[in-house]
Amino acid sequence: MTKKLLLIDGNSIAFKAFYALYQSLDRFTNSSGLHTSAIYGFNRMLDKVLEEEKPTDVLVAFDAGKVTFRTKMYSDYKGGRAKTPTELSEQFPFLKELVAARGIKSYELPDYEADDIIGTLAKQAETAGDYQVVIVTGDRDLTQLTSDKTTVQVSKKGVTELETYTPEHVEKKLGVKPSQIIEIKGLKGDNSDNYPGVEKVGDKTALKLVQQFGTIDNLYDHIDEVSGKKLKEHLIHDEDQARRAKVLATINRDAPVTISLADLDYTGDDLDKLTDFYERMNFKSFLSKLGVDDQSSQEQLATIKCEVLTNKNLDELKQFQDEVSFHLEMSDENYHTADLLGFAIGQGEKWFVTNDVTLLKTPTIKDILTSSTIKKNVFDAKRTFVGLFRQSIELRNVDFDMLLVSYLLNTTNNSNDVGTVAKLHGFNNIKTDEEVYGKGAKRSIDTESQAFLDHLVHKAKAIDALHDAMFADLDKHNQTTLYRDIEIKIAFVLAKMEISGIKVQASTLEEMGSKFTERLSEIKQTIYQQAGEEFNIGSPKQLGTILFEKLRLPILKKTKTGYSTSVDVLEKLAPDAPIVQNVLNYRQISKLLSTYVDGLLKVIHKDDSKVHTRYLQTLTQTGRLSSVDPNLQNIPVRTEEGRLIRQAFIPSHPGWQIFSSDYSQIELRVLASITNDKNMQEAFREGEDIHATTARRIFGLKSNDEVTPELRRQAKAVNFGIVYGISDFGLSKNTGITRKQAHQFIQRYFEEYPGVKKYMEDIVEFARNHRYVETIAHRRRYLPDINSKSFNLRSFAERTAMNTPIQGSAADIIKIAMINMDEALKDMQTTMLLQVHDELIFEVPADELETVKTLIPKVMDSAIKLNVPLKVESHWGKTWYDAK
DNA sequence: ATGGTCACG
DNA sequence: ACGTACGTGACCATT
């Protein structure tokens, strides 16, 4: 029987796990103050890999110390590295204990690194014959060990996401054979291990050279064939360094290991030791996973004294005069349609719970919920409001919305589950819905069970228990105003908009649907003819085979899994082959049909012919809303064919109009305001066309009249780029200009708008120091990667630092406008229906049209006072399509 | 469940 | 030298 040997690079996985959880470092400590994050992450990786690979033999290899044969050979090897933080080094002894408790051997060898142990044992296993080898590491250099018998799994973000390298995958990804990785590293050196290769040689050049010459030896044998005078000089000058770097990069596969393959039997968890270990580490989730603990984890929850609420003891609720915590349970996430299942209510030590939702309508309870003097504490005010509204109960005076507060404190932790959020904030006497109800197909809620009632009480109790502490945190963040004046208020405005819904005429969609279906089958036949065979056009894989293998079209871009067939690629190919344009048309129409015709028809409510979206208020990282079920924030508009979909969106009363107002260039106005850039502010104050002004400035023209449409288009792209946190590469890719040109444009831009330049530098600096950025309304986004060593992660965080205050402040502004709008419209019939990021959509009776033409823009442009004016444009018509 | 594609701001 | 535009959701094919 073939054996499967799993070799784990202990140090590199521990490092990765530690930095992946760096942001939550303080959350991972046990009762004696030991940090446990790396142990936790390591164990998650173990769980996953053991489950997936089911190895027969396992070893975790560790580095023995700083001194190795490599440092003896080159004293600066791994020099200049920051000292391992004590928060990590203190975890290693326990990590080894964990490994042992899981029935796994660990091993280290003086003078050698973990890589060498792994390389040596992998070689032994390959020689022995009946082994399959899997290596798990955080270091991509180990992919040099891949072979037909050995795969290397390298952790990506975090440690549980692994990328599997086979020899084929190495070649595809790196462009060379596994054995040539050391040749590449020899030429370019390694910055993180602190050894040089050949001067001025990086990935690109190294790859080219290795592809041309195969090895460093061969390269120096044929040094005259190297093209490029400078390059040749550097190669000759640095030959010794290159040869040394290659040796340093080479994993030693004949290390004098004193452990043998026969010692590596994987015996499985030692339950006693492991349980004890998990308990000492406070690893609750791992404990419950052990199964030994299923009942005890149920009993672990301290019981909360509560009464089942009935008609008989209802009056006891009258004791709650100041505030109550309340949780309404529903059958699924769509609260517009979900069944109400039960509720819990109470405060302090007094709790009541029931699965009899008819009690909600009793005067006692209704009075509490609708009272404007009794404060309510809930989890998800909008959800609760809609659920109760369907029972004709209008929830008032919500003081604490735990979901909303948690989101404002840290947008990354956006769980919709009370238990998850409660634990996040240190309240552990609660389970998650998933633990109580199950997940996926197994999810079921037994409303008759005691467990159900208990769970509701624990939820309500969690809300009650956390509200002081979470409010205090909010205050520390300077976010109380954001919460009280914006977020909690907009929750109710959104609830009302969702309940209003927007009317969608099914017959209009159906007519469009049959036209689309007809055209689709025509195009399909043409495509089959042009391809010479039938295939699934909707499958990128099959389409790729047809276009790039059968028809031999040039491959312009690849994805992880094959050829890219995205629009930008197909548009470039369209002139070469007529089939491509047909595919593009097919794609467009089938998108319209499946997503917008069939998709919308599915969600029209029978009783009112309307769609009722749900705005997710606690999802985006910037403070924008998102819209689901259906998403009404991405209804087509850019192409005429798609735009026709909007004809199906109509007012809910005959003779009314759809009225739409949008902020013009709100993000650039926000940019002008927060950067305090005088030139950009002037453009907006003078009412100039900002893209034309930008064009005039960066191209050095005398007046905006000299700006051609093409120049304006380019300047517009630069303006967008700035908002997104620009790079010359990104700009050139997006606009088709050269990178050099893009670089010049950006430089010119920063010369002309020096305030913008300074702001971009300052905001990144702020993020580095504080690890977060803020919007005008103190909405906060954490950027844990801002100081990352990974260029990729760090750059992304830097762009985010530049973009989030802009996008997020624009989101703040429209939210304020919506709250004011709700008030301004309260005595009118005009109804606010939708928000699309910088645009509000209403339905308006004929006799109010004249009023709203001035009222709505007024409310929007006076939402906030910036250093530049806000501009609002309005359109209206008998359908959404006509409001243009 | 995940990735590719494409709809929006 | 690095490898890149910011924020979303729905659908389909594929695993």
mmCIF file of C-alpha atoms (C1' of nucleotides) in Angstrom, chain A residues 565 567 587 591 634 637-638 838, chain B residues 1 3-9:
data_model
loop_
_atom_site.group_PDB
_atom_site.id
_atom_site.type_symbol
_atom_site.label_atom_id
_atom_site.label_comp_id
_atom_site.label_asym_id
_atom_site.label_seq_id
_atom_site.Cartn_x
_atom_site.Cartn_y
_atom_site.Cartn_z
ATOM 1 C CA THR A 565 -12.406 35.357 -22.327
ATOM 2 C CA VAL A 567 -14.848 41.602 -22.574
ATOM 3 C CA ARG A 587 -22.991 37.307 -23.504
ATOM 4 C CA LYS A 591 -26.788 38.469 -18.956
ATOM 5 C CA ASN A 634 -26.868 47.564 -10.634
ATOM 6 C CA VAL A 637 -27.916 51.917 -17.783
ATOM 7 C CA ARG A 638 -24.716 52.124 -19.800
ATOM 8 C CA ASP A 838 -24.952 58.965 -5.408
ATOM 9 C "C1'" DA B 1 -18.148 26.277 -2.536
ATOM 10 C "C1'" DG B 3 -13.959 31.351 -9.984
ATOM 11 C "C1'" DG B 4 -15.104 33.855 -14.113
ATOM 12 C "C1'" DT B 5 -17.838 37.167 -15.994
ATOM 13 C "C1'" DC B 6 -20.470 41.320 -16.098
ATOM 14 C "C1'" DA B 7 -24.099 44.611 -14.207
ATOM 15 C "C1'" DC B 8 -23.811 49.207 -11.274
ATOM 16 C "C1'" DG B 9 -21.582 53.613 -8.645
#
